[in-house]
Each structure stands twice: as C-alpha cells, then as structure tokens.
PDB file of C-alpha atoms in Angstrom:
ATOM      1  CA  MET A1087     103.615 162.043  99.912  1.00 43.00           C
ATOM      2  CA  THR A1088     105.613 164.152  97.476  1.00 42.00           C
ATOM      3  CA  LEU A1089     103.895 166.660  95.231  1.00 44.00           C
ATOM      4  CA  ARG A1090     105.326 167.285  91.808  1.00 44.00           C
ATOM      5  CA  LYS A1091     106.241 170.803  90.731  1.00 45.00           C
ATOM      6  CA  ASN A1092     103.203 170.901  88.442  1.00 49.00           C
ATOM      7  CA  ASP A1093     100.919 169.931  91.330  1.00 48.00           C
ATOM      8  CA  ILE A1094     102.269 172.728  93.529  1.00 47.00           C
ATOM      9  CA  GLU A1095     101.809 175.272  90.732  1.00 53.00           C
ATOM     10  CA  ILE A1096      98.180 174.203  90.351  1.00 49.00           C
ATOM     11  CA  LEU A1097      97.501 174.643  94.090  1.00 47.00           C
ATOM     12  CA  HIS A1098      99.211 178.036  94.074  1.00 51.00           C
ATOM     13  CA  GLN A1099      97.191 179.181  91.090  1.00 53.00           C
ATOM     14  CA  LEU A1100      93.953 178.113  92.713  1.00 47.00           C
ATOM     15  CA  THR A1101      94.663 179.899  95.994  1.00 47.00           C
ATOM     16  CA  SER A1102      95.946 183.156  94.504  1.00 51.00           C
ATOM     17  CA  GLU A1103      93.795 183.521  91.400  1.00 47.00           C
ATOM     18  CA  VAL A1104      90.289 182.330  92.342  1.00 46.00           C
ATOM     19  CA  SER A1105      87.915 184.327  90.140  1.00 45.00           C
ATOM     20  CA  SER A1106      84.694 185.989  91.142  1.00 49.00           C
ATOM     21  CA  GLY A1107      83.326 187.144  87.795  1.00 53.00           C
ATOM     22  CA  PRO A1108      81.376 185.344  85.084  1.00 51.00           C
ATOM     23  CA  GLU A1109      84.004 186.062  82.431  1.00 56.00           C
ATOM     24  CA  GLU A1110      86.464 183.790  84.295  1.00 55.00           C
ATOM     25  CA  ILE A1111      84.085 181.019  85.336  1.00 50.00           C
ATOM     26  CA  ASN A1112      85.194 178.650  82.541  1.00 55.00           C
ATOM     27  CA  ARG A1113      88.818 178.971  83.587  1.00 59.00           C
ATOM     28  CA  ASP A1114      87.940 178.093  87.198  1.00 54.00           C
ATOM     29  CA  TRP A1115      86.060 174.973  86.217  1.00 52.00           C
ATOM     30  CA  SER A1116      88.993 173.953  84.003  1.00 60.00           C
ATOM     31  CA  LEU A1117      91.408 174.343  86.908  1.00 57.00           C
ATOM     32  CA  LEU A1118      89.041 172.476  89.218  1.00 52.00           C
ATOM     33  CA  SER A1119      88.958 169.539  86.794  1.00 56.00           C
ATOM     34  CA  GLU A1120      92.749 169.600  86.518  1.00 60.00           C
ATOM     35  CA  ILE A1121      93.344 169.387  90.277  1.00 52.00           C
ATOM     36  CA  LEU A1122      90.843 166.531  90.585  1.00 53.00           C
ATOM     37  CA  SER A1123      92.728 164.656  87.868  1.00 55.00           C
ATOM     38  CA  THR A1124      96.107 165.443  89.426  1.00 52.00           C
ATOM     39  CA  SER A1125      95.176 164.493  92.994  1.00 50.00           C
ATOM     40  CA  ALA A1126      93.812 161.167  91.806  1.00 49.00           C
ATOM     41  CA  LYS A1127      97.356 160.178  90.747  1.00 49.00           C
ATOM     42  CA  TRP A1128      99.018 160.951  94.072  1.00 48.00           C
ATOM     43  CA  GLN A1129     100.534 157.948  95.824  1.00 45.00           C
ATOM     44  CA  VAL A1130      99.430 157.473  99.434  1.00 43.00           C
ATOM     45  CA  ALA A1131     102.510 156.436 101.431  1.00 42.00           C
ATOM     46  CA  SER A1132     100.869 155.948 104.815  1.00 41.00           C
ATOM     47  CA  THR A1133      99.498 152.588 105.877  1.00 42.00           C
ATOM     48  CA  LYS A1134      96.718 154.380 107.752  1.00 43.00           C
ATOM     49  CA  THR A1135      93.674 155.410 105.695  1.00 45.00           C
ATOM     50  CA  PRO A1136      92.682 159.095 106.183  1.00 48.00           C
ATOM     51  CA  ASP A1137      89.145 159.875 107.320  1.00 53.00           C
ATOM     52  CA  ILE A1138      87.903 160.987 103.901  1.00 51.00           C
ATOM     53  CA  THR A1139      84.256 160.824 105.013  1.00 52.00           C
ATOM     54  CA  ALA A1140      84.808 163.445 107.711  1.00 56.00           C
ATOM     55  CA  LEU A1141      86.613 165.714 105.259  1.00 50.00           C
ATOM     56  CA  LEU A1142      83.818 165.466 102.682  1.00 52.00           C
ATOM     57  CA  GLU A1143      81.141 166.100 105.322  1.00 60.00           C
ATOM     58  CA  ARG A1144      83.001 169.233 106.357  1.00 59.00           C
ATOM     59  CA  ALA A1145      83.299 170.266 102.729  1.00 52.00           C
ATOM     60  CA  THR A1146      79.541 169.803 102.237  1.00 55.00           C
ATOM     61  CA  THR A1147      78.728 171.943 105.294  1.00 59.00           C
ATOM     62  CA  GLU A1148      81.051 174.709 104.103  1.00 56.00           C
ATOM     63  CA  ALA A1149      79.508 174.620 100.642  1.00 52.00           C
ATOM     64  CA  GLN A1150      75.969 174.986 102.042  1.00 59.00           C
ATOM     65  CA  ILE A1151      77.034 178.033 104.070  1.00 54.00           C
ATOM     66  CA  GLN A1152      78.710 179.572 101.032  1.00 55.00           C
ATOM     67  CA  LYS A1153      75.632 178.917  98.903  1.00 51.00           C
ATOM     68  CA  SER A1154      73.413 180.953 101.188  1.00 54.00           C
ATOM     69  CA  GLU A1155      75.839 183.879 101.318  1.00 53.00           C
ATOM     70  CA  ALA A1156      77.197 184.118  97.780  1.00 49.00           C
ATOM     71  CA  ASN A1157      76.018 184.007  94.172  1.00 50.00           C
ATOM     72  CA  ARG A1158      76.826 181.095  91.910  1.00 52.00           C
ATOM     73  CA  TYR A1159      80.151 182.589  90.840  1.00 51.00           C
ATOM     74  CA  GLY A1160      81.252 182.914  94.444  1.00 55.00           C
ATOM     75  CA  LEU A1161      80.164 179.317  95.014  1.00 53.00           C
ATOM     76  CA  VAL A1162      82.694 178.150  92.432  1.00 54.00           C
ATOM     77  CA  ALA A1163      85.463 179.976  94.298  1.00 57.00           C
ATOM     78  CA  ALA A1164      84.301 178.512  97.606  1.00 55.00           C
ATOM     79  CA  SER A1165      84.242 174.990  96.150  1.00 58.00           C
ATOM     80  CA  ILE A1166      87.789 175.356  94.882  1.00 60.00           C
ATOM     81  CA  ALA A1167      88.944 176.615  98.294  1.00 55.00           C
ATOM     82  CA  ILE A1168      87.294 173.618  99.993  1.00 58.00           C
ATOM     83  CA  LEU A1169      88.976 171.229  97.566  1.00 59.00           C
ATOM     84  CA  ILE A1170      92.335 172.798  98.390  1.00 58.00           C
ATOM     85  CA  MET A1171      91.622 172.273 102.098  1.00 56.00           C
ATOM     86  CA  VAL A1172      90.905 168.582 101.486  1.00 51.00           C
ATOM     87  CA  CYS A1173      94.089 168.131  99.421  1.00 53.00           C
ATOM     88  CA  ILE A1174      96.254 169.844 102.024  1.00 52.00           C
ATOM     89  CA  SER A1175      94.718 167.653 104.743  1.00 49.00           C
ATOM     90  CA  LEU A1176      95.563 164.534 102.728  1.00 51.00           C
ATOM     91  CA  VAL A1177      99.158 165.666 102.267  1.00 48.00           C
ATOM     92  CA  ARG A1178      99.493 166.273 106.015  1.00 47.00           C
ATOM     93  CA  LEU A1179      97.843 162.985 107.006  1.00 49.00           C
ATOM     94  CA  ASN A1180      99.826 160.811 104.606  1.00 56.00           C
ATOM     95  CA  SER A1181     103.366 162.083 105.137  1.00 87.00           C
ATOM     96  CA  THR A1182     105.744 159.226 105.909  1.00 91.00           C
ATOM     97  CA  ILE A1183     109.175 158.977 107.515  1.00 95.00           C
ATOM     98  CA  GLU A1184     111.495 156.675 105.563  1.00 97.00           C
ATOM     99  CA  ILE A1185     114.967 155.628 106.716  1.00 97.00           C
ATOM    100  CA  VAL A1186     117.346 153.926 104.274  1.00 97.00           C
ATOM    101  CA  VAL A1187     120.636 152.552 105.608  1.00 97.00           C
ATOM    102  CA  PRO A1188     123.541 152.601 103.123  1.00 97.00           C
ATOM    103  CA  LEU A1189     125.705 149.563 102.456  1.00 97.00           C
ATOM    104  CA  ALA A1190     128.595 149.055 104.899  1.00 96.00           C
ATOM    105  CA  GLY A1191     126.627 150.916 107.587  1.00 96.00           C
ATOM    106  CA  MET A1192     124.182 150.450 110.464  1.00 97.00           C
ATOM    107  CA  LYS A1193     121.726 152.835 112.074  1.00 97.00           C
ATOM    108  CA  THR A1194     119.872 153.072 115.386  1.00 98.00           C
ATOM    109  CA  VAL A1195     116.359 154.558 115.225  1.00 97.00           C
ATOM    110  CA  TRP A1196     114.307 155.735 118.208  1.00 97.00           C
ATOM    111  CA  LEU A1197     110.572 155.672 117.542  1.00 97.00           C
ATOM    112  CA  PRO A1198     108.034 158.134 119.034  1.00 95.00           C
ATOM    113  CA  ASP A1199     107.198 155.699 121.884  1.00 95.00           C
ATOM    114  CA  SER A1200     110.944 155.281 122.720  1.00 95.00           C
ATOM    115  CA  SER A1201     111.096 151.825 121.154  1.00 97.00           C
ATOM    116  CA  LYS A1202     114.534 151.184 119.608  1.00 97.00           C
ATOM    117  CA  ILE A1203     115.333 149.649 116.227  1.00 98.00           C
ATOM    118  CA  ILE A1204     118.852 148.836 115.016  1.00 98.00           C
ATOM    119  CA  LEU A1205     118.918 148.525 111.220  1.00 98.00           C
ATOM    120  CA  ASN A1206     121.489 146.499 109.318  1.00 98.00           C
ATOM    121  CA  ALA A1207     123.247 147.677 106.158  1.00 97.00           C
ATOM    122  CA  GLY A1208     120.850 148.015 103.212  1.00 97.00           C
ATOM    123  CA  ALA A1209     117.729 147.966 105.395  1.00 98.00           C
ATOM    124  CA  THR A1210     114.731 150.289 104.939  1.00 98.00           C
ATOM    125  CA  LEU A1211     112.263 151.377 107.634  1.00 98.00           C
ATOM    126  CA  SER A1212     109.174 153.537 107.168  1.00 97.00           C
ATOM    127  CA  TYR A1213     106.260 154.661 109.346  1.00 97.00           C
ATOM    128  CA  PRO A1214     103.610 157.433 109.399  1.00 93.00           C
ATOM    129  CA  LYS A1215     104.854 160.812 110.600  1.00 90.00           C
ATOM    130  CA  ASN A1216     101.472 161.857 111.999  1.00 88.00           C
ATOM    131  CA  ASP A1217      99.031 159.807 114.081  1.00 88.00           C
ATOM    132  CA  TRP A1218     101.558 156.983 114.497  1.00 94.00           C
ATOM    133  CA  ASP A1219      99.837 153.768 115.598  1.00 94.00           C
ATOM    134  CA  ARG A1220     102.905 151.726 116.674  1.00 96.00           C
ATOM    135  CA  SER A1221     103.330 150.117 113.276  1.00 97.00           C
ATOM    136  CA  VAL A1222     106.357 150.110 110.957  1.00 97.00           C
ATOM    137  CA  TYR A1223     107.245 148.652 107.568  1.00 98.00           C
ATOM    138  CA  LEU A1224     110.602 146.884 107.252  1.00 98.00           C
ATOM    139  CA  GLN A1225     112.828 145.583 104.485  1.00 97.00           C
ATOM    140  CA  GLY A1226     116.088 143.996 105.581  1.00 97.00           C
ATOM    141  CA  LEU A1227     117.488 142.878 108.935  1.00 98.00           C
ATOM    142  CA  ALA A1228     116.625 144.662 112.182  1.00 98.00           C
ATOM    143  CA  TYR A1229     116.837 144.191 115.939  1.00 98.00           C
ATOM    144  CA  LEU A1230     113.941 145.701 117.902  1.00 97.00           C
ATOM    145  CA  GLU A1231     113.414 146.572 121.545  1.00 97.00           C
ATOM    146  CA  VAL A1232     109.737 147.448 121.863  1.00 97.00           C
ATOM    147  CA  ARG A1233     108.379 149.466 124.783  1.00 95.00           C
ATOM    148  CA  LYS A1234     105.421 147.955 126.599  1.00 93.00           C
ATOM    149  CA  GLY A1235     102.097 149.465 125.632  1.00 92.00           C
ATOM    150  CA  SER A1236      99.528 148.915 122.917  1.00 93.00           C
ATOM    151  CA  ARG A1237     100.127 146.339 120.218  1.00 94.00           C
ATOM    152  CA  PHE A1238     103.221 147.000 118.070  1.00 97.00           C
ATOM    153  CA  THR A1239     103.282 145.726 114.469  1.00 97.00           C
ATOM    154  CA  VAL A1240     106.177 145.128 112.073  1.00 98.00           C
ATOM    155  CA  SER A1241     104.981 144.583 108.499  1.00 97.00           C
ATOM    156  CA  THR A1242     107.116 143.043 105.736  1.00 97.00           C
ATOM    157  CA  ASP A1243     106.414 141.761 102.242  1.00 95.00           C
ATOM    158  CA  GLN A1244     106.556 138.170 103.517  1.00 94.00           C
ATOM    159  CA  GLY A1245     104.655 138.449 106.789  1.00 95.00           C
ATOM    160  CA  GLU A1246     103.822 140.394 109.930  1.00 96.00           C
ATOM    161  CA  VAL A1247     105.054 140.428 113.538  1.00 97.00           C
ATOM    162  CA  GLU A1248     102.907 141.624 116.471  1.00 96.00           C
ATOM    163  CA  VAL A1249     104.168 142.240 120.009  1.00 94.00           C
ATOM    164  CA  LEU A1250     103.232 144.060 123.204  1.00 87.00           C
ATOM    165  CA  GLY A1251     106.707 144.590 124.628  1.00 90.00           C
ATOM    166  CA  THR A1252     109.759 142.485 123.831  1.00 95.00           C
ATOM    167  CA  SER A1253     113.040 142.260 121.903  1.00 96.00           C
ATOM    168  CA  PHE A1254     113.515 140.264 118.715  1.00 97.00           C
ATOM    169  CA  ASN A1255     115.247 140.017 115.341  1.00 97.00           C
ATOM    170  CA  VAL A1256     113.393 140.301 112.035  1.00 97.00           C
ATOM    171  CA  SER A1257     115.049 139.385 108.746  1.00 96.00           C
ATOM    172  CA  ALA A1258     113.020 140.260 105.642  1.00 96.00           C
ATOM    173  CA  LEU A1259     115.406 139.922 102.703  1.00 92.00           C
ATOM    174  CA  GLY A1260     113.753 139.130  99.385  1.00 88.00           C
ATOM    175  CA  GLN A1261     111.861 135.866  99.857  1.00 88.00           C
ATOM    176  CA  GLN A1262     113.584 135.214 103.193  1.00 91.00           C
ATOM    177  CA  PHE A1263     111.548 135.829 106.345  1.00 96.00           C
ATOM    178  CA  VAL A1264     112.970 134.893 109.768  1.00 96.00           C
ATOM    179  CA  VAL A1265     111.864 136.075 113.230  1.00 97.00           C
ATOM    180  CA  GLU A1266     113.825 135.314 116.417  1.00 97.00           C
ATOM    181  CA  CYS A1267     112.264 136.010 119.831  1.00 97.00           C
ATOM    182  CA  ILE A1268     114.892 137.117 122.379  1.00 97.00           C
ATOM    183  CA  THR A1269     112.649 138.304 125.238  1.00 96.00           C
ATOM    184  CA  GLY A1270     108.871 138.465 125.773  1.00 95.00           C
ATOM    185  CA  LYS A1271     106.488 136.924 123.253  1.00 95.00           C
ATOM    186  CA  VAL A1272     105.744 137.616 119.588  1.00 96.00           C
ATOM    187  CA  ALA A1273     103.051 136.495 117.148  1.00 97.00           C
ATOM    188  CA  VAL A1274     104.230 135.951 113.568  1.00 97.00           C
ATOM    189  CA  THR A1275     101.914 135.676 110.570  1.00 95.00           C
ATOM    190  CA  SER A1276     102.959 134.715 107.059  1.00 93.00           C
ATOM    191  CA  SER A1277     101.561 136.555 104.055  1.00 89.00           C
ATOM    192  CA  ASP A1278     100.495 133.104 102.774  1.00 87.00           C
ATOM    193  CA  ASP A1279      98.917 131.836 106.009  1.00 83.00           C
ATOM    194  CA  GLU A1280      96.701 133.727 108.458  1.00 83.00           C
ATOM    195  CA  ASN A1281      97.372 131.334 111.357  1.00 87.00           C
ATOM    196  CA  PRO A1282      99.935 133.004 113.667  1.00 93.00           C
ATOM    197  CA  VAL A1283     102.939 131.261 115.192  1.00 95.00           C
ATOM    198  CA  ILE A1284     103.565 132.301 118.808  1.00 96.00           C
ATOM    199  CA  LEU A1285     107.246 132.563 119.760  1.00 97.00           C
ATOM    200  CA  THR A1286     108.809 132.695 123.210  1.00 96.00           C
ATOM    201  CA  PRO A1287     112.496 133.371 124.045  1.00 96.00           C
ATOM    202  CA  GLY A1288     114.863 130.942 122.318  1.00 96.00           C
ATOM    203  CA  PHE A1289     112.442 130.127 119.514  1.00 97.00           C
ATOM    204  CA  LYS A1290     112.407 131.397 115.958  1.00 97.00           C
ATOM    205  CA  THR A1291     110.362 130.809 112.849  1.00 96.00           C
ATOM    206  CA  TYR A1292     111.215 130.946 109.172  1.00 95.00           C
ATOM    207  CA  LYS A1293     109.088 130.868 106.059  1.00 94.00           C
ATOM    208  CA  ASP A1294     109.232 127.753 103.888  1.00 91.00           C
ATOM    209  CA  HIS A1295     109.442 128.847 100.252  1.00 83.00           C
ATOM    210  CA  ASN A1296     107.535 125.847  98.892  1.00 84.00           C
ATOM    211  CA  SER A1297     104.538 125.786 101.240  1.00 86.00           C
ATOM    212  CA  GLY A1298     104.534 129.416 102.422  1.00 86.00           C
ATOM    213  CA  LEU A1299     104.117 128.106 105.981  1.00 91.00           C
ATOM    214  CA  LEU A1300     106.085 129.265 109.018  1.00 94.00           C
ATOM    215  CA  ILE A1301     108.387 126.598 110.458  1.00 94.00           C
ATOM    216  CA  PRO A1302     109.253 126.949 114.186  1.00 95.00           C
ATOM    217  CA  ASP A1303     112.767 126.128 115.387  1.00 96.00           C
ATOM    218  CA  ARG A1304     115.200 126.840 118.227  1.00 95.00           C
ATOM    219  CA  PHE A1305     118.158 129.244 118.148  1.00 94.00           C
ATOM    220  CA  ASP A1306     120.947 130.343 120.481  1.00 92.00           C
ATOM    221  CA  VAL A1307     119.834 133.534 122.225  1.00 93.00           C
ATOM    222  CA  ASN A1308     123.426 134.203 123.336  1.00 90.00           C
ATOM    223  CA  HIS A1309     124.480 134.840 119.712  1.00 90.00           C
ATOM    224  CA  SER A1310     121.286 136.540 118.535  1.00 92.00           C
ATOM    225  CA  LYS A1311     122.515 140.133 118.963  1.00 93.00           C
ATOM    226  CA  GLU A1312     126.107 139.676 117.807  1.00 95.00           C
ATOM    227  CA  TRP A1313     125.339 141.075 114.356  1.00 97.00           C
ATOM    228  CA  VAL A1314     124.586 144.438 116.006  1.00 96.00           C
ATOM    229  CA  ALA A1315     128.294 144.502 116.976  1.00 95.00           C
ATOM    230  CA  GLY A1316     129.352 143.504 113.448  1.00 96.00           C
ATOM    231  CA  VAL A1317     129.700 139.737 114.044  1.00 97.00           C
ATOM    232  CA  PHE A1318     127.746 137.524 111.634  1.00 97.00           C
ATOM    233  CA  ASN A1319     127.170 133.865 112.489  1.00 94.00           C
ATOM    234  CA  PHE A1320     125.977 131.273 109.986  1.00 95.00           C
ATOM    235  CA  ARG A1321     124.800 127.739 110.656  1.00 91.00           C
ATOM    236  CA  ASN A1322     124.492 125.530 107.590  1.00 92.00           C
ATOM    237  CA  ARG A1323     123.484 128.479 105.414  1.00 93.00           C
ATOM    238  CA  PRO A1324     123.725 128.544 101.582  1.00 93.00           C
ATOM    239  CA  MET A1325     126.871 130.287 100.340  1.00 95.00           C
ATOM    240  CA  SER A1326     124.697 132.685  98.312  1.00 93.00           C
ATOM    241  CA  GLN A1327     123.220 134.075 101.549  1.00 94.00           C
ATOM    242  CA  VAL A1328     126.673 134.396 103.101  1.00 96.00           C
ATOM    243  CA  TRP A1329     127.987 136.375 100.119  1.00 97.00           C
ATOM    244  CA  ASP A1330     124.851 138.556 100.078  1.00 96.00           C
ATOM    245  CA  GLU A1331     125.578 139.586 103.667  1.00 97.00           C
ATOM    246  CA  PHE A1332     129.259 140.077 102.850  1.00 97.00           C
ATOM    247  CA  GLU A1333     128.298 142.479 100.045  1.00 97.00           C
ATOM    248  CA  ARG A1334     126.057 144.481 102.378  1.00 97.00           C
ATOM    249  CA  GLN A1335     128.726 144.780 105.066  1.00 97.00           C
ATOM    250  CA  PHE A1336     131.611 145.789 102.807  1.00 97.00           C
ATOM    251  CA  ASN A1337     129.781 147.480  99.894  1.00 96.00           C
ATOM    252  CA  ILE A1338     131.590 145.346  97.334  1.00 96.00           C
ATOM    253  CA  LYS A1339     130.508 142.989  94.546  1.00 96.00           C
ATOM    254  CA  VAL A1340     131.208 139.262  94.908  1.00 96.00           C
ATOM    255  CA  ASN A1341     131.567 137.093  91.814  1.00 95.00           C
ATOM    256  CA  TYR A1342     130.843 133.516  92.856  1.00 93.00           C
ATOM    257  CA  ASN A1343     129.923 130.727  90.467  1.00 86.00           C
ATOM    258  CA  ALA A1344     129.581 127.433  92.306  1.00 82.00           C
ATOM    259  CA  THR A1345     129.547 124.094  90.513  1.00 79.00           C
ATOM    260  CA  ALA A1346     127.130 122.794  93.175  1.00 85.00           C
ATOM    261  CA  GLU A1347     125.207 124.342  96.061  1.00 88.00           C
ATOM    262  CA  ARG A1348     127.320 124.515  99.201  1.00 93.00           C
ATOM    263  CA  PHE A1349     126.511 125.434 102.809  1.00 96.00           C
ATOM    264  CA  TYR A1350     128.579 127.348 105.326  1.00 96.00           C
ATOM    265  CA  THR A1351     128.851 127.202 109.109  1.00 96.00           C
ATOM    266  CA  GLY A1352     131.070 129.851 110.610  1.00 96.00           C
ATOM    267  CA  THR A1353     131.549 133.521 111.469  1.00 96.00           C
ATOM    268  CA  PHE A1354     132.943 136.699 109.953  1.00 97.00           C
ATOM    269  CA  LYS A1355     133.342 140.246 111.271  1.00 97.00           C
ATOM    270  CA  ASN A1356     132.725 143.430 109.326  1.00 96.00           C
ATOM    271  CA  ASP A1357     135.807 145.284 110.616  1.00 96.00           C
ATOM    272  CA  ASP A1358     138.329 143.804 108.132  1.00 96.00           C
ATOM    273  CA  MET A1359     137.381 142.556 104.673  1.00 97.00           C
ATOM    274  CA  THR A1360     140.480 140.409 104.099  1.00 96.00           C
ATOM    275  CA  ASN A1361     140.127 138.657 107.437  1.00 97.00           C
ATOM    276  CA  ALA A1362     136.438 138.092 106.715  1.00 97.00           C
ATOM    277  CA  LEU A1363     137.313 136.474 103.374  1.00 97.00           C
ATOM    278  CA  VAL A1364     139.850 134.198 105.038  1.00 97.00           C
ATOM    279  CA  ASN A1365     137.298 133.127 107.661  1.00 96.00           C
ATOM    280  CA  ILE A1366     134.780 132.261 104.958  1.00 97.00           C
ATOM    281  CA  CYS A1367     137.004 130.779 102.260  1.00 96.00           C
ATOM    282  CA  LYS A1368     139.584 128.777 104.219  1.00 95.00           C
ATOM    283  CA  PRO A1369     137.216 126.177 105.736  1.00 94.00           C
ATOM    284  CA  MET A1370     135.447 125.884 102.352  1.00 94.00           C
ATOM    285  CA  ASN A1371     138.710 125.385 100.381  1.00 93.00           C
ATOM    286  CA  MET A1372     138.011 128.460  98.283  1.00 94.00           C
ATOM    287  CA  ARG A1373     140.359 131.091  96.895  1.00 94.00           C
ATOM    288  CA  PHE A1374     139.672 134.798  96.539  1.00 96.00           C
ATOM    289  CA  GLU A1375     141.017 137.719  94.554  1.00 95.00           C
ATOM    290  CA  ILE A1376     140.293 141.355  95.441  1.00 95.00           C
ATOM    291  CA  ASP A1377     140.007 144.089  92.797  1.00 94.00           C
ATOM    292  CA  GLN A1378     140.130 147.245  94.932  1.00 89.00           C
ATOM    293  CA  ILE A1379     139.792 149.591  91.950  1.00 91.00           C
ATOM    294  CA  ASN A1380     136.518 148.110  90.682  1.00 88.00           C
ATOM    295  CA  LYS A1381     135.419 146.913  94.135  1.00 94.00           C
ATOM    296  CA  ILE A1382     134.991 143.301  93.082  1.00 95.00           C
ATOM    297  CA  VAL A1383     135.871 140.065  94.913  1.00 96.00           C
ATOM    298  CA  THR A1384     136.195 136.948  92.755  1.00 95.00           C
ATOM    299  CA  ILE A1385     135.765 133.572  94.456  1.00 94.00           C
ATOM    300  CA  SER A1386     137.038 130.336  92.934  1.00 92.00           C
ATOM    301  CA  GLU A1387     136.899 126.736  94.139  1.00 85.00           C
TER     302      GLU A1387
END
C-alpha cells in the first residue's frame, strides 16, 4: 500500500499535535473525521485480509482504560492515537512485493520458501511481503519450481493453479491461459468453472474462449523449458500470438495486417532479431522491413 503525501501529513499532524484542552477539541474531531475519510480510500494490495476484528477489539480495550484514567478531552487524544495504531497496522499488513520484468528481458525470482520462478519479458509477479501464505499473482509467462510443503497457489485473471511441489509453466496473457505440468501434479481451475483439471507430467490445459472451460491436451516435456533459454517454439499458433511474443523479446513494434488468419509452426531465438525474422517469415512467404530509428518492423505478404 502506498500512502499519498496528504495522508502522511495527516498522520504526522495527529501524532505530533494531539490536543488536550477544550479550546482545541473541535480541531481534533475534524482531523479524526479527515483520517477516517482518507483511510477509507486506501487500496488494499494484499490478497490476505487483515484481522480487523482483533485490531478493533484491542482499540476498544485501550479506549476503556483511557476512559477510566483521563477526562473527556484526554479520551479524544487517546482515540486518535488508537486510530493511528490501527492505520499503521493495516499499512504493515498489506504491503506487497511487485516485480515487473521489462521487455526484452527475463528475471529469476526466489520466493521466501526457496521456490523459484523464472519470469518472461513483460511479466508481472506480486505477493504479500508479510505473512506470506505460499500464494502469488501472475500476469504473463512464467516457469515455476515449487518446493514441497503446504499448498502453493498461482492466481491469474483467467484461473488458478494449486500444487504441493512440482515444476510447471503458466501462461496468462490477456485472455490466454495455458498450464503445462512438467513434474509432479497440479490442479488448474478456470475463473469460469470451479471444477479443477488435474494435470500430470506431459499434460497441459488451455482455456477455451467460447465456453470458458479448460481443455486438456498433451505437450512435449523436452521442449517445455526452452523458452527459459530464449528459444520459443510454436505449434500451429496464430501469427498474432507469434508477433506478440516477438515484440516482448525484442522490445519493438510489429506492423502486421493479414488478409486472412494464418498459423505458424516453427521456432525463433531471442539472441538475434534479424535471424528471428527470417525463421518466422521465410516458411510463411512473408517479407519484412526493419525501421531501427523508430523501432518498427513491417511485415508484408
């Protein structure tokens, strides 16, 4: 959670200028109302809900103690201090680690339990900084090696993957959702269907856009990790998906206007853009033109 400058100033004012006299009581109540309004607009980044009930019970206990020891003006100051404690606790509980991989790059992330995630170009990973419960949120393509232990969850906009200890690929790009099990066993659930699909090594599942259901299929485990080394294999994939991956790997814009939908089976590497274009375009009888200044590749048929 990120506090705005105005929010921080309010907290500072409350902690350093809490009044104790009747002539300032109206100002205190005004500030109290302002922080309640401000805190209500904060965005909670964590997927784990803080124990608000425990915090409020503690606040109530503190208020009762203050009431017996102070007059009503001191009670206002004590209430403000308790509210600050609750707000600070929420900030601490809801802090989130977010990792964004730039285009034309990859990144390896080690999680607190020593599980490893390799993120493809353009991918985003986030998880709670405190009280981590072996769950992450993913956008993009990632390879995961999960340490054995309690249940591990990968959440995406299109579905969820649960494992105990295994290695697998997850691709969550826009409406695309594909999970490939390399070792172990994974349970995949679509956001449109609560019935999980159980995958074992050599099996994958992808989400059908029309029905929202997960469709199981086989894949070649021997080629499943090649993308980690910069080798991208495609089997009868739409050209739009191929060019999307090309853009991520080389951080360049591709202008491609097809007269009809075409599908590509082949491979390109991300170490040389010209060679990659040849590997894609030659078998498809396409031509390309590179504008290095504006970082644009134009494809023609």
